[in-house]
XYZ file of C-alpha atoms in Angstrom:
753
model
C -16.103 79.592 -30.461
C -15.897 81.734 -27.320
C -14.277 80.698 -24.075
C -17.679 80.490 -22.407
C -18.905 78.099 -25.116
C -15.800 75.930 -24.673
C -16.398 75.769 -20.912
C -20.029 74.900 -21.478
C -18.991 72.148 -23.900
C -16.601 70.705 -21.222
C -19.323 70.743 -18.609
C -21.636 68.970 -21.013
C -18.946 66.401 -21.702
C -18.513 65.938 -17.989
C -22.144 65.407 -17.125
C -23.634 64.389 -20.465
C -22.931 60.727 -19.871
C -25.141 60.545 -16.793
C -28.080 62.910 -17.561
C -31.045 61.664 -15.539
C -34.697 61.998 -16.362
C -36.231 65.385 -15.415
C -38.402 64.880 -12.349
C -42.126 65.686 -12.786
C -43.001 69.347 -12.397
C -45.801 70.942 -10.393
C -44.763 70.136 -6.838
C -41.796 72.548 -6.524
C -41.033 75.261 -9.003
C -37.911 77.368 -9.239
C -38.395 81.032 -8.335
C -38.362 83.641 -11.119
C -38.530 80.896 -13.791
C -41.688 80.895 -15.872
C -43.264 77.496 -16.577
C -42.762 77.926 -20.311
C -38.958 77.954 -19.802
C -38.796 74.505 -18.126
C -38.863 72.787 -21.460
C -35.728 74.645 -22.467
C -33.728 73.628 -19.369
C -31.739 70.421 -18.702
C -31.982 69.349 -15.074
C -28.999 67.278 -13.812
C -28.175 65.504 -10.545
C -24.771 65.353 -8.795
C -23.121 64.839 -5.419
C -21.334 67.722 -3.693
C -17.764 66.544 -3.288
C -16.300 69.716 -1.750
C -17.212 73.307 -0.854
C -14.479 75.728 -1.923
C -16.206 78.946 -0.836
C -19.595 80.438 -0.344
C -20.239 80.539 -4.087
C -18.105 77.613 -5.381
C -18.829 73.905 -5.268
C -16.979 70.800 -6.520
C -19.470 68.272 -7.865
C -19.038 64.534 -8.611
C -21.215 62.239 -10.669
C -23.610 59.909 -8.901
C -23.579 57.546 -11.898
C -19.772 57.118 -11.771
C -18.900 56.753 -8.061
C -15.409 56.925 -6.632
C -13.126 54.076 -7.521
C -13.105 51.161 -5.097
C -10.878 51.808 -2.053
C -10.275 55.373 -3.185
C -11.587 56.609 0.168
C -9.239 54.395 2.210
C -6.202 56.714 1.883
C -8.353 59.610 3.089
C -9.329 57.769 6.244
C -5.731 57.166 7.244
C -4.898 60.894 7.173
C -8.200 62.802 7.325
C -8.464 65.051 10.365
C -5.025 64.076 11.661
C -1.959 66.225 12.333
C 0.766 65.222 9.912
C 4.276 66.232 8.929
C 5.294 66.903 5.361
C 8.425 67.725 3.438
C 8.396 69.522 0.049
C 10.880 67.997 -2.384
C 10.264 70.020 -5.539
C 7.766 72.335 -7.297
C 6.420 72.483 -10.870
C 6.994 76.112 -11.983
C 4.066 76.335 -14.414
C 1.363 74.956 -12.133
C 2.987 75.967 -8.845
C 2.119 72.433 -7.624
C 4.426 71.149 -4.889
C 5.503 67.517 -4.501
C 6.899 65.972 -1.343
C 6.584 63.379 1.433
C 3.914 63.074 4.113
C 4.696 61.504 7.505
C 2.208 60.306 10.073
C 2.774 61.017 13.752
C 4.393 57.596 14.281
C 6.990 58.341 11.573
C 5.346 56.177 8.918
C 5.645 57.475 5.389
C 2.155 57.813 3.934
C 3.026 56.613 0.354
C 4.738 53.487 1.678
C 1.802 52.635 3.935
C -0.752 53.079 1.143
C 1.249 50.938 -1.309
C 1.618 48.230 1.332
C -2.158 48.151 1.721
C -2.682 48.016 -2.047
C -4.580 51.361 -2.126
C -2.349 53.038 -4.691
C 0.235 51.968 -7.246
C 3.395 53.472 -8.730
C 3.154 55.610 -11.820
C 4.281 53.884 -15.005
C 6.798 56.649 -15.783
C 8.397 56.474 -12.318
C 12.184 56.239 -12.539
C 12.468 57.429 -16.131
C 13.941 60.776 -15.151
C 17.483 61.271 -13.958
C 16.806 61.345 -10.233
C 19.237 61.429 -7.356
C 20.541 58.269 -5.721
C 18.339 58.922 -2.686
C 15.240 59.178 -4.886
C 16.130 55.935 -6.671
C 16.510 54.148 -3.321
C 13.095 55.463 -2.272
C 11.672 54.212 -5.585
C 13.183 50.739 -5.069
C 11.562 50.586 -1.629
C 8.178 51.502 -3.080
C 8.559 48.915 -5.837
C 9.336 46.262 -3.225
C 6.192 47.142 -1.266
C 4.128 47.105 -4.444
C 5.461 43.645 -5.385
C 4.579 42.439 -1.896
C 1.049 43.801 -2.197
C 0.608 41.870 -5.446
C 0.473 38.207 -4.531
C 0.392 35.079 -6.652
C -2.972 33.377 -6.286
C -3.786 29.807 -7.328
C -7.246 29.055 -8.664
C -8.660 26.447 -6.299
C -9.478 23.000 -7.640
C -7.661 23.055 -10.976
C -4.233 22.725 -12.511
C -3.715 24.212 -15.962
C -0.794 23.333 -18.271
C 2.252 25.614 -18.118
C 2.621 28.478 -20.597
C 5.697 29.583 -22.512
C 8.108 31.249 -20.091
C 11.647 32.593 -19.858
C 14.128 31.223 -17.339
C 15.488 34.322 -15.555
C 18.779 32.620 -14.680
C 19.904 31.853 -18.253
C 17.359 33.632 -20.446
C 16.287 30.428 -22.199
C 12.700 30.137 -23.337
C 10.815 27.087 -22.060
C 8.134 25.982 -24.479
C 4.539 25.779 -23.340
C 2.865 22.519 -22.445
C 0.039 21.393 -24.758
C -2.907 23.818 -24.451
C -0.948 25.967 -21.979
C -1.158 29.165 -24.028
C -4.802 28.455 -24.879
C -5.636 28.153 -21.169
C -3.928 31.459 -20.424
C -5.797 33.203 -23.253
C -9.076 31.734 -21.965
C -8.550 33.243 -18.502
C -7.191 36.595 -19.751
C -10.166 37.046 -22.044
C -12.598 36.632 -19.151
C -10.783 38.060 -16.123
C -8.129 40.559 -17.203
C -9.064 44.107 -16.120
C -12.311 42.772 -14.635
C -13.573 43.136 -11.096
C -13.773 39.691 -9.479
C -14.234 38.336 -5.992
C -11.761 36.068 -4.244
C -12.739 33.497 -1.662
C -9.465 32.726 0.133
C -9.330 29.042 1.105
C -5.784 28.436 2.285
C -2.112 28.274 1.375
C -0.137 25.949 -0.860
C 3.056 24.248 0.373
C 4.931 27.137 -1.300
C 2.850 29.670 0.734
C 0.849 30.806 -2.289
C -2.758 31.816 -1.779
C -5.388 29.300 -2.899
C -8.694 30.974 -3.701
C -11.910 30.561 -5.623
C -12.003 33.295 -8.292
C -15.647 34.268 -8.673
C -16.738 35.976 -11.901
C -20.235 37.518 -12.117
C -21.237 34.380 -14.045
C -19.657 31.975 -11.555
C -16.305 30.495 -10.604
C -13.760 30.566 -13.428
C -12.518 27.061 -12.499
C -15.747 25.474 -13.690
C -15.607 27.157 -17.105
C -11.967 26.366 -17.823
C -12.588 22.716 -16.894
C -15.597 22.536 -19.201
C -13.376 23.843 -22.003
C -10.906 21.016 -21.383
C -8.057 23.428 -20.641
C -7.313 22.257 -17.077
C -7.581 19.216 -14.826
C -8.915 18.850 -11.314
C -6.245 18.809 -8.653
C -6.895 16.471 -5.753
C -4.850 18.487 -3.267
C -7.494 21.242 -3.099
C -10.389 18.883 -2.458
C -10.362 19.323 1.307
C -10.364 23.116 0.893
C -13.315 23.176 -1.494
C -15.414 20.546 0.231
C -18.700 19.871 -1.569
C -17.850 22.431 -4.298
C -15.263 19.964 -5.627
C -18.068 17.757 -6.936
C -19.140 20.580 -9.301
C -15.620 20.796 -10.710
C -15.399 17.005 -11.110
C -18.657 17.065 -13.068
C -17.331 19.850 -15.321
C -14.138 17.874 -15.960
C -16.141 14.750 -16.760
C -18.219 16.677 -19.339
C -15.014 17.789 -21.064
C -13.709 14.214 -21.021
C -16.850 12.835 -22.628
C -16.739 15.614 -25.261
C -12.974 14.970 -25.744
C -12.115 18.664 -25.503
C -8.634 20.149 -25.137
C -6.447 18.104 -22.841
C -8.899 15.204 -23.069
C -8.893 14.851 -26.867
C -7.466 11.319 -26.543
C -9.422 10.403 -23.438
C -10.880 6.885 -23.338
C -14.163 6.858 -21.478
C -14.248 4.135 -18.819
C -16.936 1.529 -19.350
C -18.380 0.592 -15.989
C -20.188 -2.295 -17.581
C -16.969 -3.977 -18.701
C -17.359 -7.542 -19.912
C -14.038 -8.704 -18.469
C -14.006 -12.069 -16.739
C -11.835 -13.942 -14.270
C -11.379 -17.694 -14.351
C -13.186 -19.409 -11.506
C -10.894 -20.373 -8.654
C -8.067 -18.048 -9.717
C -6.678 -15.819 -6.998
C -6.062 -12.199 -7.973
C -4.402 -9.469 -5.937
C -5.752 -5.909 -6.332
C -5.438 -2.558 -4.592
C -8.508 -0.489 -3.754
C -8.573 2.750 -5.725
C -7.788 6.060 -4.041
C -6.690 4.720 -0.648
C -3.444 3.455 0.831
C -3.145 1.383 3.962
C -0.790 2.246 6.824
C 2.817 2.017 5.658
C 5.014 -0.559 7.438
C 8.045 1.747 7.232
C 6.270 4.702 8.868
C 6.447 4.427 12.682
C 3.280 6.492 13.175
C 1.262 4.292 10.781
C 2.627 0.747 11.042
C 0.952 -0.052 14.415
C -2.449 0.364 12.734
C -1.853 -2.118 9.901
C -3.535 -4.985 11.733
C -6.518 -2.812 12.670
C -6.958 -1.695 9.056
C -6.744 -5.294 7.867
C -9.271 -6.432 10.466
C -11.617 -3.560 9.580
C -11.714 -4.667 5.942
C -11.834 -8.381 6.779
C -14.962 -8.056 8.891
C -16.812 -6.239 6.124
C -15.769 -8.165 3.028
C -14.329 -11.606 3.743
C -16.472 -14.268 2.099
C -18.788 -11.700 0.480
C -19.666 -11.427 -3.215
C -18.470 -8.093 -4.587
C -18.281 -6.384 -7.968
C -14.849 -5.296 -9.174
C -14.202 -2.490 -11.664
C -10.552 -2.114 -12.699
C -9.670 1.610 -12.735
C -6.082 1.297 -13.916
C -2.779 -0.472 -13.459
C 0.809 0.361 -12.663
C 3.613 -1.649 -14.267
C 6.198 -3.214 -12.013
C 9.592 -1.604 -11.444
C 12.701 -2.268 -9.424
C 11.134 -0.720 -6.318
C 7.449 -1.504 -6.813
C 5.413 -4.523 -7.784
C 3.013 -4.404 -10.706
C -0.507 -3.932 -9.460
C -4.029 -3.181 -10.582
C -6.245 -0.667 -8.800
C -9.962 -1.262 -8.703
C -13.254 -0.036 -7.337
C -14.872 -2.630 -5.083
C -18.668 -2.457 -4.843
C -20.538 -4.434 -2.205
C -24.357 -4.425 -2.129
C -24.283 -1.636 -4.750
C -22.210 0.505 -2.408
C -18.676 1.567 -3.201
C -16.552 0.622 -0.179
C -14.098 3.411 -1.126
C -16.278 6.381 -2.254
C -15.063 9.101 -4.587
C -11.729 10.672 -3.848
C -13.130 13.961 -2.563
C -15.262 12.222 0.049
C -12.242 10.154 1.076
C -10.136 13.271 1.556
C -12.902 14.892 3.561
C -13.155 11.771 5.732
C -9.390 11.792 6.226
C -9.415 15.447 7.263
C -12.229 14.736 9.705
C -10.250 11.841 11.181
C -7.247 14.156 11.546
C -9.326 16.805 13.310
C -10.813 14.225 15.660
C -7.364 12.654 16.171
C -8.483 9.121 15.380
C -6.260 6.123 14.744
C -2.920 6.963 13.206
C -3.695 10.698 13.483
C -4.045 10.572 17.266
C -0.403 11.496 17.798
C -0.199 8.934 20.570
C 2.624 6.421 20.567
C 1.295 2.986 19.716
C 2.828 -0.429 19.260
C 1.986 -2.977 16.593
C 0.174 -6.088 17.750
C 2.563 -8.821 18.795
C 1.218 -12.354 18.493
C 2.622 -14.982 20.830
C 3.337 -18.303 19.129
C 1.845 -20.530 21.820
C 2.689 -23.714 19.908
C 6.313 -22.841 19.189
C 7.532 -25.434 21.699
C 5.950 -28.155 23.784
C 6.706 -26.170 26.930
C 4.901 -23.075 25.640
C 1.934 -25.119 24.512
C 1.586 -26.728 27.942
C 1.530 -23.267 29.551
C -1.493 -22.200 27.480
C -3.446 -25.410 26.994
C -4.999 -25.212 30.473
C -6.523 -21.780 29.868
C -7.871 -22.847 26.481
C -9.372 -26.027 27.924
C -11.205 -24.038 30.597
C -12.626 -21.517 28.104
C -14.086 -24.217 25.855
C -15.249 -22.600 22.593
C -12.848 -19.686 22.089
C -13.502 -17.081 19.334
C -10.706 -17.204 16.749
C -9.804 -16.295 13.164
C -8.342 -18.709 10.635
C -5.104 -16.988 9.624
C -3.662 -19.703 7.412
C -4.620 -23.154 6.134
C -1.646 -25.448 6.680
C -3.341 -28.716 5.813
C -6.626 -30.509 5.758
C -6.623 -30.948 9.498
C -4.378 -28.130 10.696
C -4.865 -24.379 10.716
C -3.048 -21.329 11.974
C -5.657 -19.511 14.037
C -5.502 -16.173 15.817
C -7.086 -16.031 19.265
C -6.553 -13.392 21.955
C -2.762 -13.359 22.509
C -2.247 -16.725 20.817
C -0.986 -17.896 17.440
C -0.121 -21.336 16.029
C 2.228 -23.163 13.720
C 2.631 -25.488 10.716
C 1.560 -28.973 9.545
C 1.525 -31.485 6.706
C -0.060 -30.638 3.309
C -3.137 -32.344 1.834
C -4.233 -32.705 -1.761
C -3.901 -29.485 -3.773
C -7.569 -29.360 -4.717
C -8.642 -29.746 -1.098
C -6.131 -27.149 0.099
C -7.528 -24.594 -2.342
C -11.061 -25.386 -1.209
C -10.145 -24.958 2.449
C -8.322 -21.710 1.762
C -11.298 -20.238 -0.082
C -13.920 -21.469 2.394
C -12.247 -20.801 5.745
C -9.298 -18.433 5.327
C -9.796 -15.309 7.473
C -13.174 -16.584 8.702
C -14.462 -16.202 12.234
C -14.457 -19.594 13.971
C -14.492 -21.130 17.434
C -11.977 -23.593 18.833
C -12.218 -26.091 21.679
C -8.756 -27.216 22.830
C -8.313 -30.652 24.434
C -4.564 -31.163 24.630
C -1.231 -30.672 22.862
C 0.745 -32.976 20.602
C 4.385 -33.913 21.029
C 5.652 -30.909 19.003
C 3.556 -28.272 20.730
C 0.541 -28.130 18.420
C -2.864 -27.836 20.060
C -5.293 -30.738 19.615
C -8.928 -29.754 19.627
C -12.097 -29.056 17.708
C -12.728 -26.210 15.250
C -16.314 -25.024 14.737
C -17.640 -23.242 11.646
C -21.106 -21.755 12.232
C -21.520 -23.982 15.305
C -20.744 -27.146 13.262
C -17.690 -29.345 13.841
C -15.198 -28.895 11.037
C -13.636 -32.299 11.784
C -16.955 -33.977 11.089
C -17.316 -32.043 7.788
C -13.780 -33.026 6.790
C -14.284 -36.727 7.514
C -17.740 -36.814 5.915
C -16.391 -35.341 2.662
C -13.690 -38.011 2.511
C -10.794 -35.635 3.085
C -9.565 -37.171 6.360
C -9.614 -40.352 8.417
C -10.501 -40.707 12.073
C -7.626 -40.799 14.553
C -9.020 -43.189 17.123
C -7.100 -41.983 20.191
C -7.759 -38.253 19.805
C -11.361 -38.911 18.739
C -11.989 -40.813 21.978
C -10.295 -38.026 23.927
C -12.652 -35.445 22.417
C -15.716 -37.499 23.278
C -17.237 -37.469 19.792
C -15.635 -40.602 18.357
C -19.004 -42.214 17.525
C -20.062 -39.187 15.507
C -16.747 -39.093 13.611
C -16.744 -42.846 12.920
C -20.287 -42.623 11.596
C -19.239 -39.760 9.327
C -16.259 -41.793 8.097
C -18.517 -44.750 7.327
C -20.820 -42.493 5.266
C -17.807 -41.213 3.318
C -16.620 -44.793 2.661
C -20.050 -45.909 1.498
C -20.317 -42.893 -0.831
C -16.720 -43.445 -2.074
C -15.869 -39.797 -1.402
C -12.393 -38.259 -1.475
C -9.693 -40.652 -0.293
C -12.233 -43.496 -0.255
C -12.854 -43.328 -4.020
C -10.925 -46.612 -4.512
C -11.696 -48.075 -1.102
C -11.823 -51.860 -0.852
C -13.779 -53.126 2.189
C -11.871 -56.431 2.135
C -8.607 -54.599 2.968
C -10.130 -53.216 6.153
C -11.266 -56.696 7.154
C -7.735 -58.081 6.740
C -6.252 -55.242 8.782
C -8.763 -55.785 11.560
C -7.890 -59.515 11.681
C -4.172 -58.703 11.772
C -4.591 -56.143 14.573
C -6.681 -58.628 16.574
C -3.892 -61.205 16.443
C -1.052 -58.706 17.081
C -2.471 -56.540 19.850
C 0.519 -56.904 22.142
C 3.243 -56.997 19.527
C 4.394 -53.346 19.826
C 7.423 -54.333 21.850
C 8.390 -57.095 19.422
C 11.121 -56.285 16.904
C 10.014 -55.951 13.311
C 11.940 -58.136 10.923
C 12.954 -56.286 7.764
C 14.833 -57.317 4.698
C 18.021 -55.486 3.811
C 17.640 -52.991 0.989
C 20.826 -51.466 -0.415
C 20.714 -48.559 -2.870
C 23.426 -46.460 -4.501
C 23.065 -42.813 -3.467
C 24.879 -39.465 -3.533
C 24.622 -37.122 -0.541
C 23.833 -33.701 -2.015
C 23.260 -31.668 1.165
C 23.435 -31.908 4.951
C 21.231 -29.630 7.032
C 22.278 -27.964 10.263
C 20.397 -30.588 12.292
C 22.211 -33.507 10.627
C 19.410 -34.510 8.231
C 20.514 -35.495 4.728
C 19.381 -34.865 1.182
C 20.155 -37.762 -1.195
C 19.957 -38.508 -4.877
C 19.222 -42.172 -5.585
C 21.426 -43.137 -8.510
C 19.451 -44.561 -11.375
C 17.144 -43.495 -14.185
C 16.143 -40.376 -12.259
C 19.671 -39.005 -11.996
C 20.342 -39.830 -15.669
C 17.194 -37.949 -16.649
C 18.269 -35.066 -14.397
C 21.558 -34.682 -16.262
C 19.686 -34.432 -19.566
C 17.160 -32.021 -18.102
C 19.849 -29.746 -16.618
C 21.633 -29.531 -19.990
C 18.402 -28.401 -21.646
C 17.581 -26.165 -18.671
C 20.923 -24.352 -18.950
C 20.508 -23.766 -22.704
C 16.952 -22.529 -22.184
C 17.971 -19.858 -19.666
C 20.993 -18.732 -21.683
C 18.581 -17.659 -24.436
C 17.833 -13.897 -23.983
C 14.241 -14.424 -25.122
C 13.609 -16.479 -21.974
C 14.837 -13.849 -19.506
C 11.403 -12.688 -18.306
C 11.070 -12.566 -14.531
C 8.134 -13.605 -12.402
C 4.823 -11.964 -13.342
C 4.206 -11.044 -9.705
C 5.455 -11.581 -6.155
C 6.200 -15.279 -5.469
C 4.237 -17.305 -2.938
C 5.370 -19.998 -0.539
C 5.106 -23.364 -2.255
C 5.540 -22.055 -5.817
C 7.943 -23.892 -8.140
C 10.380 -21.491 -9.837
C 13.677 -21.342 -11.672
C 16.338 -19.835 -9.377
C 19.840 -18.588 -10.096
C 22.233 -20.154 -7.586
C 24.565 -17.607 -5.993
C 27.716 -19.731 -5.956
C 27.965 -20.687 -9.647
C 25.446 -18.353 -11.304
C 23.565 -21.251 -12.933
C 19.791 -21.800 -13.054
C 18.163 -24.693 -11.164
C 14.680 -25.885 -10.340
C 13.574 -24.667 -6.914
C 10.599 -24.173 -4.629
C 9.727 -21.140 -2.506
C 10.001 -21.990 1.190
C 9.446 -18.464 2.590
C 8.925 -15.001 1.160
C 9.974 -11.564 2.507
C 7.879 -8.931 0.721
C 9.587 -6.031 2.485
C 13.117 -7.009 1.424
C 11.822 -8.597 -1.819
C 13.727 -11.760 -1.066
C 12.681 -15.394 -1.099
C 14.113 -18.448 0.636
C 14.277 -21.214 -1.970
C 15.044 -24.936 -1.780
C 16.738 -26.437 -4.830
C 14.482 -29.461 -5.272
C 17.016 -31.641 -7.120
C 19.886 -31.086 -4.664
C 18.291 -30.164 -1.334
C 20.318 -27.056 -0.478
C 18.634 -23.731 0.198
C 19.450 -20.019 0.257
C 17.871 -16.549 0.286
C 17.938 -14.713 -3.040
C 16.272 -11.543 -4.406
C 13.163 -11.808 -6.560
C 15.161 -10.530 -9.547
C 16.958 -13.909 -9.687
C 13.746 -15.892 -9.998
C 11.924 -16.951 -13.166
C 8.711 -18.911 -13.706
C 8.964 -22.704 -14.005
C 5.986 -22.963 -16.336
C 7.642 -24.911 -19.175
C 6.173 -28.446 -19.426
C 9.548 -30.019 -20.317
C 11.002 -28.860 -16.956
C 7.992 -29.413 -14.700
C 7.902 -31.685 -11.662
C 5.362 -33.843 -13.525
C 7.983 -34.489 -16.206
C 10.695 -35.313 -13.654
C 9.936 -35.404 -9.952
C 12.319 -33.618 -7.539
C 15.451 -35.746 -7.189
C 16.513 -34.683 -3.681
C 15.200 -37.212 -1.147
C 15.043 -36.705 2.627
C 17.034 -39.137 4.752
C 18.429 -39.515 8.254
C 21.295 -41.558 9.681
C 19.314 -44.114 11.619
C 20.132 -45.435 15.103
C 22.014 -42.200 15.852
C 21.293 -39.480 18.372
C 23.284 -36.323 17.652
C 24.575 -34.156 20.501
C 22.591 -31.076 21.496
C 25.784 -29.081 22.054
C 26.232 -26.932 18.956
C 30.000 -27.300 18.800
C 29.831 -31.102 18.820
C 26.909 -31.052 16.381
C 28.857 -28.858 13.938
C 31.823 -31.175 14.266
C 29.605 -34.182 13.511
C 28.176 -32.514 10.404
C 31.688 -31.601 9.200
C 32.726 -35.233 9.725
C 29.796 -36.535 7.670
C 30.372 -33.947 4.949
C 34.065 -34.863 4.685
C 33.267 -38.582 4.371
C 30.409 -38.260 1.876
C 31.264 -35.313 -0.383
C 31.640 -36.356 -4.024
C 31.311 -40.068 -3.273
C 28.810 -42.654 -4.458
C 27.522 -44.526 -1.410
C 25.362 -47.500 -0.606
C 22.357 -46.901 1.587
C 22.548 -49.619 4.237
C 23.629 -50.362 7.803
C 26.698 -52.638 7.691
C 30.152 -50.989 7.516
C 28.340 -47.701 7.582
C 29.162 -44.033 8.112
C 26.779 -44.325 11.052
C 29.335 -46.548 12.782
C 32.185 -44.167 11.872
C 30.336 -41.191 13.415
C 29.707 -43.097 16.652
C 33.327 -44.367 16.765
C 34.545 -40.755 16.429
C 32.527 -39.799 19.497
C 30.275 -37.458 17.516
C 26.979 -39.299 18.082
C 25.452 -41.851 20.412
C 23.082 -44.789 20.199
C 19.594 -43.714 21.365
C 18.457 -45.265 24.621
C 14.846 -45.559 23.418
C 14.403 -47.429 20.140
C 11.449 -47.399 17.779
C 9.712 -50.660 17.038
C 11.229 -51.108 13.604
C 14.716 -50.237 14.910
C 14.639 -53.226 17.238
C 14.832 -55.502 14.216
C 18.514 -54.549 13.725
C 19.926 -56.024 16.928
C 23.242 -56.957 15.309
C 23.810 -53.419 14.015
C 22.844 -51.915 17.385
C 25.359 -54.236 19.063
C 28.118 -53.064 16.684
C 27.250 -49.372 17.229
C 27.172 -49.862 20.996
C 30.655 -51.408 20.946
C 31.955 -48.434 18.929
C 30.310 -46.036 21.362
C 31.862 -47.821 24.372
C 35.287 -47.567 22.769
C 34.800 -43.830 22.043
C 33.755 -43.194 25.665
C 36.807 -45.007 27.006
C 39.079 -42.993 24.696
C 37.336 -39.683 25.619
C 36.715 -38.902 21.987
C 34.452 -36.112 20.712
C 31.450 -35.551 22.928
C 32.865 -37.956 25.530
C 35.963 -35.885 26.211
C 34.614 -34.775 29.620
C 33.046 -38.085 30.524
C 29.348 -39.026 30.373
C 27.526 -37.035 27.671
C 24.020 -38.421 28.310
C 21.401 -35.809 29.146
C 19.340 -36.015 32.325
């Protein structure tokens, strides 16, 4: 084959792949070419790339255009004055190689590699080059590595593949389906042209982008194959597109593909049930309230609580348990659930929640405002009588004041929150009634009408539920009796007495065993003893053998009355100790304790287990203040040292609490703390480990007064006046202590003004 034929063959190879159709003839004909020769000619199309001379052209194919960004390097240097330096020449081709510098001193190869327009040759560095050339090569490699950037596919997280640790050369095995996920992506994207939609940066400053294949985003397809999971952190970047990825993931879960081969599909129509009247604590899925330990969030805890209270308290909702987290040393066990009210999820899907959070951040609302805020501080207006008297006037003038029931203390007493006011504690009622009150009125919006204060600082008044007097409801249901004095003060005594009569007639509540004849006898007695309040009440002496088990800081005692109860307690404690020494009975409480719960508690001093009751609970420190119900002492202990008291053989129904409250009658202890502590030490020293008789003659009461550590009260109760002989003996001892300047009398008269 001749050289001309070889050249023709090369030209055909060059253009044969893009031969176009021959345009129709007849409009323009080539000169000197007969029409019969057109059928023998092949007419091609091309683009003139360069003109070498008057008779030489460089053509390029219009079917195969220049590579993408190939023209960018031309733009940076085309038509500009440059500097160049020849480094070496290839003898055979006479082609020279060197460096090109722009006018600002920038090296053209470095600039083009930085911009990602060109890349290093694969054989670069294989020859034995000079040290200067190797340094230049290292610089170019650095720029090329910088131009290539790690990009994260937005919305998904795939399992890790097999990889080598560069520090020690050890091979880390792939996570399940990690290699399959990599193969899936390589098969569809490697050496393909794709589009990137840059969305943002990861915490490690890696690009996060949607990788768009001609058929769509690759994230959707890899999720449908079950080879990746949705990542919540990208939800705010993707916005509404995240819903498409969630749907793709859900399809893979239902088909049990790849990572979801063991997935259990959640049944929204679960047939689970909850016993009526049982209280259950849950957390709403996907959201977390303001943290108490975070200064920027804690001030908004009350607002978040109030926001939820107004929308849900007292409403019927549908609960769907989404999962649970077992308890640990630092966290309580809890269940997370979706709460639906009126067929509307109060916490929508996670992506919408994230979008709402980002919007709140942008608008600087609530905890995202950046403004310093303080948590709400509630003033306990009924803490003391003096405080109560300061506020009662304002409450009386306002009449019906909007309030919120914060806690149910008893059938007739509530802790309510009103603007800048809070209240305190009272006596308990029947358990069934307490539960009913808690469910019906806890956290409800109410109105209060305050009339006065009691002797301990509590406010006396009326509480209205939906414009109806709660006192009337309480009396009418047989859960309370009418207090004549306060009823007359409120002005609605007739209404309350009528309600009480209806409850009596219907034998409701406390009137279930009511005997009308008893009321008649009491009325006759009161009629004949109207003015007998000042008269002393005659009482028979009643001596009992007791053991003082504890003395409180205010001088009040805890006693055990010696008898069948203490004998039964000894037997119970022997069984109780054996029970808790058994490792199979070492389970802790199933959840956080509540005030009023009976538990088994491990006493700090001797490490033994005793029956106890929760007096107060600190959820932050995970500590509880317990009272040992058989001995009367109390202490704060961590939750880890508490166990349930659910065994019937140790319950309070089997053996009631043996510690009994008592006071040393006809004594008034000093208010000075030093003298009070000295009095308590004196009583402790004279009662510790001794069996005593509970009476008034030859008593410890007299010894305390004789030591100058207590005084006889100047105002006596009615029943105390029946012990004139004892009072006379105590007064003589007190007179002697004053003359001898003993104890509280050391500086003379110790009576308060």
